[in-house]
CSV table of C-alpha atoms in Angstrom, one decimal:
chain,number,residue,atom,x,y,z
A,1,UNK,CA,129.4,107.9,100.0
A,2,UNK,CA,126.2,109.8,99.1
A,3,UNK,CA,127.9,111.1,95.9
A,4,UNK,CA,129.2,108.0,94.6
A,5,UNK,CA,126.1,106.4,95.2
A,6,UNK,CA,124.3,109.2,93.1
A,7,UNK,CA,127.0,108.9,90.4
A,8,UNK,CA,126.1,105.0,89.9
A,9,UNK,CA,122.8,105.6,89.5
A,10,UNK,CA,123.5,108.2,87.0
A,11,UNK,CA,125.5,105.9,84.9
A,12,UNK,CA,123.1,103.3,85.2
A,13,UNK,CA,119.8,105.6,83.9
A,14,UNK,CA,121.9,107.5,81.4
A,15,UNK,CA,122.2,106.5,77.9
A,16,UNK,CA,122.2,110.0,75.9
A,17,UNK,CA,123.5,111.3,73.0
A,18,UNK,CA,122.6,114.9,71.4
A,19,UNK,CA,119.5,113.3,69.2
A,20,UNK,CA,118.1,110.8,71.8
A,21,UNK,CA,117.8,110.3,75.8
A,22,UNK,CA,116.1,107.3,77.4
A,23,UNK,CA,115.4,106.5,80.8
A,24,UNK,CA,115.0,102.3,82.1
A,25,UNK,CA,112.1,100.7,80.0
A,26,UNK,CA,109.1,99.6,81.8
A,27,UNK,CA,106.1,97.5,80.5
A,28,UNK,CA,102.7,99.0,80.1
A,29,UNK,CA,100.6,101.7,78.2
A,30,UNK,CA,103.1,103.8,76.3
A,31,UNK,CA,101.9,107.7,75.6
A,32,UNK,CA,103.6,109.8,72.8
A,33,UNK,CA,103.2,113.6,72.5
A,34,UNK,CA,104.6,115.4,69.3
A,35,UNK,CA,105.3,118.7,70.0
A,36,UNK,CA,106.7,118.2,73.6
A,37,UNK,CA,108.9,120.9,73.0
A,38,UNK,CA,106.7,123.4,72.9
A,39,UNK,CA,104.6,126.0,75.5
A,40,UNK,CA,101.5,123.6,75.3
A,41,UNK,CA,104.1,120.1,74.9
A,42,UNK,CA,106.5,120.7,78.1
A,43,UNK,CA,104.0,121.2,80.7
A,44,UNK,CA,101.8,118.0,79.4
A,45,UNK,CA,104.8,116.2,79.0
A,46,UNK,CA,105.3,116.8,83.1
A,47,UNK,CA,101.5,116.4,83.7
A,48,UNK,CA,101.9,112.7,81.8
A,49,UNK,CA,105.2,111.7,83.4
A,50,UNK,CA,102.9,111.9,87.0
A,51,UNK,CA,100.4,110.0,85.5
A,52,UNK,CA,99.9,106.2,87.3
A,53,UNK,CA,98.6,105.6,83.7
A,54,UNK,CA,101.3,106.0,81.5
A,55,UNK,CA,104.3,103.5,82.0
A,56,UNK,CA,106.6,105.1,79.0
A,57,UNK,CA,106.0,108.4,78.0
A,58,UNK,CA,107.7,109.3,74.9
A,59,UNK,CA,108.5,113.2,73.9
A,60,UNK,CA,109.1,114.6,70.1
A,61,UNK,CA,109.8,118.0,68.4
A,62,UNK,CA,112.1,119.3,65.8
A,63,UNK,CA,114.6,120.3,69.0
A,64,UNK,CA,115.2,120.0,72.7
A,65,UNK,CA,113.4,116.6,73.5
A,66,UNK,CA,116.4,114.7,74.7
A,67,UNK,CA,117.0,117.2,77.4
A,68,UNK,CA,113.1,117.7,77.9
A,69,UNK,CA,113.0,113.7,78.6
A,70,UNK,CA,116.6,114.1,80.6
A,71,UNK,CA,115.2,116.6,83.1
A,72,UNK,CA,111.5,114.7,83.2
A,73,UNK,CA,113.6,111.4,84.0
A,74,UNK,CA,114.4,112.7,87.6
A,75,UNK,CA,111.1,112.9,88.1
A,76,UNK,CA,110.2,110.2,91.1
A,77,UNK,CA,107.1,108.5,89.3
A,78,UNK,CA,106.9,105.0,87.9
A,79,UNK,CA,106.3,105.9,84.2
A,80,UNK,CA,110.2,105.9,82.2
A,81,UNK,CA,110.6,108.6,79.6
A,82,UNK,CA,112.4,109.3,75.7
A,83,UNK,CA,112.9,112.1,73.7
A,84,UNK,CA,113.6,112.1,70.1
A,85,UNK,CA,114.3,114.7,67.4
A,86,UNK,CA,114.0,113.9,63.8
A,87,UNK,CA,116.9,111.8,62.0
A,88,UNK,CA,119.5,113.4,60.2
A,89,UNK,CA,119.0,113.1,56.2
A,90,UNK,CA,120.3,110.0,55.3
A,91,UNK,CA,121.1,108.4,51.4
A,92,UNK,CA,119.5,106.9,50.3
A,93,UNK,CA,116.4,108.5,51.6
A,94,UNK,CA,114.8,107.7,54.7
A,95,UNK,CA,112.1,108.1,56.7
A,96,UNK,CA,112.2,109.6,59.7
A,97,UNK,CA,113.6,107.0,62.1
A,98,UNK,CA,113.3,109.1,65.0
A,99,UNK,CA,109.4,109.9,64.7
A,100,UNK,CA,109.4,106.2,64.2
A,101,UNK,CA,111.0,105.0,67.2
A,102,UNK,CA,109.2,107.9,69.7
A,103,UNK,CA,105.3,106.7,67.5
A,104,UNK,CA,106.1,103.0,67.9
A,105,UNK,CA,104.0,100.6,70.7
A,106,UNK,CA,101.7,104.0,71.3
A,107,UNK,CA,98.7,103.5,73.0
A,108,UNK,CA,98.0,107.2,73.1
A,109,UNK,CA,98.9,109.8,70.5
A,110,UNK,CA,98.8,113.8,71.9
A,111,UNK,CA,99.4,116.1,69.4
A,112,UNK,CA,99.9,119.7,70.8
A,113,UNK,CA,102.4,120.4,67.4
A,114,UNK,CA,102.3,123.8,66.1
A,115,UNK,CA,102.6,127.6,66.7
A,116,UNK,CA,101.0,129.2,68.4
A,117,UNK,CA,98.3,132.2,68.4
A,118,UNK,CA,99.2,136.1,69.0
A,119,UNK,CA,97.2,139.1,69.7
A,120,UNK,CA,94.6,139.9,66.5
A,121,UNK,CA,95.2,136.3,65.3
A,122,UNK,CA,92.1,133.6,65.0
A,123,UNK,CA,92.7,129.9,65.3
A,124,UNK,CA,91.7,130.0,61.4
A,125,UNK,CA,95.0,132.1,60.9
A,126,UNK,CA,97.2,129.6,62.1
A,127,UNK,CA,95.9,127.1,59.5
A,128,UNK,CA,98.2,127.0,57.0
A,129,UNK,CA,100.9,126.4,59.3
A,130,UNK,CA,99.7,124.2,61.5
A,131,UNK,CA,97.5,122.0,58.7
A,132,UNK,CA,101.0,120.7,57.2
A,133,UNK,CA,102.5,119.9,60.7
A,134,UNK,CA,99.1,118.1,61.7
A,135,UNK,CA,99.3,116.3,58.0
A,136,UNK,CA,103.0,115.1,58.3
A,137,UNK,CA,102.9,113.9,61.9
A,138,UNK,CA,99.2,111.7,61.1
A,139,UNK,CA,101.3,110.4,58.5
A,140,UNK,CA,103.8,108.9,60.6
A,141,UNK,CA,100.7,107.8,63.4
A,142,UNK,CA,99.5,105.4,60.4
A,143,UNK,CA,102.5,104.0,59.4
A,144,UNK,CA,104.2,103.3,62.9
A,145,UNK,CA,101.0,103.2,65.2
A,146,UNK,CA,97.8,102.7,63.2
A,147,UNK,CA,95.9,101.2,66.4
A,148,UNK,CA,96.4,104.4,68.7
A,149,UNK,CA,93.9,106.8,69.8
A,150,UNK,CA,94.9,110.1,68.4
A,151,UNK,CA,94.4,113.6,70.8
A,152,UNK,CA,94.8,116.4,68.8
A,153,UNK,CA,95.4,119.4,70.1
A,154,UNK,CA,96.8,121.4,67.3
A,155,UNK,CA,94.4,124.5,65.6
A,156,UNK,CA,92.5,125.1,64.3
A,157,UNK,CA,91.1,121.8,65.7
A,158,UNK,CA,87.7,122.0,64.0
A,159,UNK,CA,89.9,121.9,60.6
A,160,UNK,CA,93.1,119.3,61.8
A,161,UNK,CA,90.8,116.7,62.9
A,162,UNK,CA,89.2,116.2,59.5
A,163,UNK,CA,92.8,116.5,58.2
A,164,UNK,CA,93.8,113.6,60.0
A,165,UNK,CA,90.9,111.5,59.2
A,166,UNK,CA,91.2,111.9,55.5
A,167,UNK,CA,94.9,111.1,56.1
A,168,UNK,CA,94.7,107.7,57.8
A,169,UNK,CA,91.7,106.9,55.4
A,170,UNK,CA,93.8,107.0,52.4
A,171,UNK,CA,96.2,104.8,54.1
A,172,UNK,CA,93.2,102.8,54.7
A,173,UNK,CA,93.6,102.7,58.8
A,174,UNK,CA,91.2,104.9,59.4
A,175,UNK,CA,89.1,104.4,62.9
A,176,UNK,CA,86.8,106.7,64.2
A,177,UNK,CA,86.9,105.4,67.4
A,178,UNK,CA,90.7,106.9,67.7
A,179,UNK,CA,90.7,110.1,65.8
A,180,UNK,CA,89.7,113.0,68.4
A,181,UNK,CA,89.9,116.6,68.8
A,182,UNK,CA,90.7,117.6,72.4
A,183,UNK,CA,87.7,120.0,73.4
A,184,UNK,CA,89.0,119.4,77.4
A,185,UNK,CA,89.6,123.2,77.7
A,186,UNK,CA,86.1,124.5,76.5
A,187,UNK,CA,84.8,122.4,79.6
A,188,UNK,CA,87.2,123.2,82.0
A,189,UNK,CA,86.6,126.8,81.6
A,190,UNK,CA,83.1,126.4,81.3
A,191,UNK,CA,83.3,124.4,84.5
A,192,UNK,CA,85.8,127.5,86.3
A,193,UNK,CA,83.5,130.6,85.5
A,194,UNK,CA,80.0,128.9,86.4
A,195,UNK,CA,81.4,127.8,89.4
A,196,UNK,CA,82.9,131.0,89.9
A,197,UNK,CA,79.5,132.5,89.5
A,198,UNK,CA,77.7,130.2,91.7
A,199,UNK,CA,80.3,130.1,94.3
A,200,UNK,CA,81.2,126.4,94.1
A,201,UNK,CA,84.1,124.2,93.4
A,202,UNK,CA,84.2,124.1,89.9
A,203,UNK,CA,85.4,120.3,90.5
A,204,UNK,CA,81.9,119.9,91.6
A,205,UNK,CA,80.7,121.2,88.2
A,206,UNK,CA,80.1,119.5,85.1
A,207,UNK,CA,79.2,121.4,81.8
A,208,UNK,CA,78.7,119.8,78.7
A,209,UNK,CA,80.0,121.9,76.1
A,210,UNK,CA,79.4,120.8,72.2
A,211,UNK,CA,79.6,122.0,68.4
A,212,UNK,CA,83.8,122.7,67.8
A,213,UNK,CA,86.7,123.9,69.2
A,214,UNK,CA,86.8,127.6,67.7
A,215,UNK,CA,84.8,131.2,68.4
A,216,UNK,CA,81.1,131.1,68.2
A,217,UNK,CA,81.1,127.0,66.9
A,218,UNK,CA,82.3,126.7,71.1
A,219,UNK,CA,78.4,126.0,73.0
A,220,UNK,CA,78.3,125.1,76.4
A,221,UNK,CA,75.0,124.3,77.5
A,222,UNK,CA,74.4,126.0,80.9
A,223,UNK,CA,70.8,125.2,81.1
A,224,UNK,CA,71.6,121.7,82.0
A,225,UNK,CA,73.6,122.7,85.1
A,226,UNK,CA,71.5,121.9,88.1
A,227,UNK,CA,71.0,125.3,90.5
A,228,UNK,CA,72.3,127.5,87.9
A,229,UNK,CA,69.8,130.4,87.0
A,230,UNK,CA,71.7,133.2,85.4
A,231,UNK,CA,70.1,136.2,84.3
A,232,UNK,CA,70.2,137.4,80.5
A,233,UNK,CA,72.8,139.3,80.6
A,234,UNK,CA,74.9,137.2,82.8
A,235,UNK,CA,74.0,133.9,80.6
A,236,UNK,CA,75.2,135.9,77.5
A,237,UNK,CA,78.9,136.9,79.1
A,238,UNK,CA,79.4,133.2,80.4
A,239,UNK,CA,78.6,132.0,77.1
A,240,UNK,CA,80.7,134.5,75.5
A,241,UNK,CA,83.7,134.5,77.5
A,242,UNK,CA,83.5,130.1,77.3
A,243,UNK,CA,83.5,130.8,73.4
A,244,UNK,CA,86.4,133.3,73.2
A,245,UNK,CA,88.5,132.4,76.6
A,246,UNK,CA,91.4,131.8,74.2
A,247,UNK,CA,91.4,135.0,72.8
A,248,UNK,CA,91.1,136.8,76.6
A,249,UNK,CA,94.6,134.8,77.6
A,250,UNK,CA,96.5,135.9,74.1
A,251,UNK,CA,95.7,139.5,74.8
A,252,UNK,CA,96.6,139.0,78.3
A,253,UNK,CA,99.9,137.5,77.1
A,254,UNK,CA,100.4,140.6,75.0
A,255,UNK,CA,102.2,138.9,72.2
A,256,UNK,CA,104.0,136.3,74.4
A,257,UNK,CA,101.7,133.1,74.0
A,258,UNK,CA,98.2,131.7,73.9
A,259,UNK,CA,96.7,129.7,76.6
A,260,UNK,CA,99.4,126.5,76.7
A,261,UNK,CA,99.2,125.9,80.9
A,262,UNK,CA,95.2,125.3,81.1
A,263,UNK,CA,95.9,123.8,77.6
A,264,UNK,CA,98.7,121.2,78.7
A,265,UNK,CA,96.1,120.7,81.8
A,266,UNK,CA,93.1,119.9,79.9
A,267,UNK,CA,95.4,118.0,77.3
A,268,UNK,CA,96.3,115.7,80.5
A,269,UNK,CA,92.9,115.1,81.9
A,270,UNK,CA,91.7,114.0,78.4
A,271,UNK,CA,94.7,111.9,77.4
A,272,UNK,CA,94.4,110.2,81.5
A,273,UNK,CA,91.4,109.6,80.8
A,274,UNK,CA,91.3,108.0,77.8
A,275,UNK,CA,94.0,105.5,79.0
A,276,UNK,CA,91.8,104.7,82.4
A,277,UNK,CA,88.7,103.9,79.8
A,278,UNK,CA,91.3,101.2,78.7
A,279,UNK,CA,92.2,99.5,81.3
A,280,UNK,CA,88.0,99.2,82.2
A,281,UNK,CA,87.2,102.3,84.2
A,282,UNK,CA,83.8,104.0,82.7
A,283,UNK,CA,84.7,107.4,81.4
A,284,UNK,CA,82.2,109.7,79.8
A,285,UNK,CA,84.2,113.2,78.2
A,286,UNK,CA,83.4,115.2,75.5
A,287,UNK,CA,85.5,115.0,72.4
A,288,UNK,CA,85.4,116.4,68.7
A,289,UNK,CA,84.6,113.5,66.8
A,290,UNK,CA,83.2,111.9,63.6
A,291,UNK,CA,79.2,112.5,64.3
A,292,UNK,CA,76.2,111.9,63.3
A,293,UNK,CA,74.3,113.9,65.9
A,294,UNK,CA,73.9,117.1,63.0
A,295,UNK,CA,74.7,117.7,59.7
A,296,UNK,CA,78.2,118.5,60.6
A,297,UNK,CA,80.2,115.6,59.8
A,298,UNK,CA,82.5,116.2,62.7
A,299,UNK,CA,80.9,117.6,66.4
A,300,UNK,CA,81.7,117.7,69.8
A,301,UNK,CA,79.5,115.8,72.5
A,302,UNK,CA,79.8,113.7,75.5
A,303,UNK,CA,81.3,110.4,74.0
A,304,UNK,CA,81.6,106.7,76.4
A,305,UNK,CA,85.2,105.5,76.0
A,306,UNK,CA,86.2,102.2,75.9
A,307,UNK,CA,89.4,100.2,75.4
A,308,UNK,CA,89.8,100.9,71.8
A,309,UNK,CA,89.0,104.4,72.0
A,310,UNK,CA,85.0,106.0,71.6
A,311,UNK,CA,82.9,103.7,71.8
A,312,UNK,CA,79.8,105.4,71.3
A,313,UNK,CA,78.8,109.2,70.6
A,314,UNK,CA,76.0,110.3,73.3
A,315,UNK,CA,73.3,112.9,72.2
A,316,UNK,CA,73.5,115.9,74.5
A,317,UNK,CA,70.3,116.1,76.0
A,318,UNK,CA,67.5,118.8,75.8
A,319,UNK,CA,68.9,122.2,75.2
A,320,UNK,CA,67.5,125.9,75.9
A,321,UNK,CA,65.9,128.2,73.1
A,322,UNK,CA,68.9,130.4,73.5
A,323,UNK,CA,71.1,127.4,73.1
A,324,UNK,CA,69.5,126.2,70.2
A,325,UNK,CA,70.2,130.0,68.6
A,326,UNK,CA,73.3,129.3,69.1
A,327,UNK,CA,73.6,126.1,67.6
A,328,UNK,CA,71.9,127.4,64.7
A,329,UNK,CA,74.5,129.9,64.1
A,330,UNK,CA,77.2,127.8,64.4
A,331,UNK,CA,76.7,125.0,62.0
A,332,UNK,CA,77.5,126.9,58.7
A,333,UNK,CA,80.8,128.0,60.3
A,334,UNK,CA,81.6,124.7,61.3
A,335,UNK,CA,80.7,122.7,58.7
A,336,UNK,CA,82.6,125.4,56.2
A,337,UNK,CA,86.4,124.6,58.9
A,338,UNK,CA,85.6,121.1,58.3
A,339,UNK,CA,85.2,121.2,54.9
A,340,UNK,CA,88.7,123.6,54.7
A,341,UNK,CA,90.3,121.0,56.5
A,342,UNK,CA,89.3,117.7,54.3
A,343,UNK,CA,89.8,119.9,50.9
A,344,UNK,CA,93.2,120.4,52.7
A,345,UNK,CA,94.1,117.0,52.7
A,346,UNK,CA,93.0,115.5,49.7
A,347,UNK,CA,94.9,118.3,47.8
């Protein structure tokens, strides 16, 4: 009795073929993530279908996303999943019906898309590469779901997010409200290794961490945590290993991946909370945005999210002579990434 009960229910969630599974449609906010296939995209993809804010979640890569969405679909949560690969080439020419379908009635956009670092390589490395993916799948965002909030997670994000911009401005949808770069993982490991040195939760810690996403433009501004006296020394290695935590998980890999599990994690907690800030909740997270807070067109700082995205960019507060250093030597560096990125896309 048991198995035939289980076989009904199969045939009743199961429509698949080997280019598309869905599971029963539900109404709500509907969350897509490009890339879903990948080291960083499967894990978010799992994170998102537990999420009580996401009611459709939609997964896309080049391969695998049908059984990706098959295998999320057993999950017991409330939130119904797809998963799309591109259309096959078509005459006369088409676009790509399947990014179409997995983009359309988005609320959220994550975009994890890309490959990934190895040992010896920078996030700068992966630019060529990853600057084309970024480009095409923007493209497709501002034809089939102009009014989303865009998460990009792709490096080198310093260089992607301008990218993006300069995409959906020349198809004259540009908001920069909805175009952010997930800095999520600079905080949370900010967040583990002071509390790690102070002996606390790091849930009960809350650094603010600004400038980019990338090496020495990564600044998290200790001196604002409450209690937390490090010496010199100690100060310089926090800083240090916040800046370059990427690079300490790719060696640690040894040629086998970058940091995709904290990255799918932080990717989550960005994406959830952009969708609470939506629905009314007050959420204050820092993001890489279009700024005005320095002479780098794009920055990353504490921004208030609203139901159409940022709604305002917050200063970040009094900062340290050491931090101010820092800051100093990161705004060439970041401004010349941004400027990569926009030359990029209007080339």
């Amino acid at each position: 009795m048991f198995s035939q009960r289980v076989a009904s229910l199969g045939k009743s969630l199961l429509s698949t073929n080997s280019r598309f599974y869905s599971s029963t449609a539900a109404m709500g906010k509907k969350v897509a993530v490009l890339g879903a296939g990948g080291g960083i995209g499967q894990p978010l993809s799992l994170l998102l279908k537990l999420s009580p804010q996401v009611s459709e979640l939609s997964c896309y890569d080049i391969v695998g996303t049908p059984g990706i969405a098959a295998d999320l679909s057993h999950i017991p949560s409330a939130s119904t999943v797809t998963g799309r690969v591109p259309s096959p080439g078509t005459w006369p020419p088409s676009h790509d019906t399947g990014l179409e379908a997995a983009l359309t009635g988005a609320s959220v956009v994550v975009i994890p898309a890309g490959v990934p670092r190895k040992p010896g390589m920078t996030r700068d490395d992966l630019f060529n590469t990853n600057a084309g993916i970024v480009k095409t799948l923007v493209e497709a965002c501002g034809d089939f779901c102009p009014e989303a909030v865009l998460a990009i997670i792709s490096n080198p994000v310093n260089s992607t997010v301008p990218i993006a911009a300069e995409v959906l401005k020349k198809k004259g949808v540009y908001d920069p409200k909805k175009v952010c770069g997930v800095t999520t993982l600079d905080v949370c490991r900010a967040n583990t290794f002071v509390g790690g040195a102070m002996g606390k939760d790091p849930k009960d810690v809350n650094v603010t961490v600004i400038g980019g996403h990338a090496g020495i433009t990564i600044l998290p501004l200790f001196s604002q945590v409450e209690g937390f006296s490090p010496s010199d020394s100690d100060l310089e290695a926090l800083t240090v290993r916040t800046q370059f935590g990427g690079d300490e998980v790719v060696k640690a890999k040894a040629g086998a991946g970058s940091a995709t599990l904290s990255m799918a994690y932080a990717g989550y907690v960005f994406a959830d909370n952009v969708l609470k800030a939506m629905e009314g909740a007050d959420i204050v997270q820092c993001a890489y945005v279009e700024s005005s807070l320095t002479d780098a067109p794009y920055f990353a700082s504490p921004c208030k999210f609203g139901k159409d995205g940022v709604e305002e960019v917050m200063g970040y507060g009094e900062i340290s002579a050491y931090e101010q250093g820092w800051l100093d030597k990161m705004l060439p560096e970041l401004k010349k990434q941004i400027d990569k990125g926009i030359a990029f896309a209007n080339n």
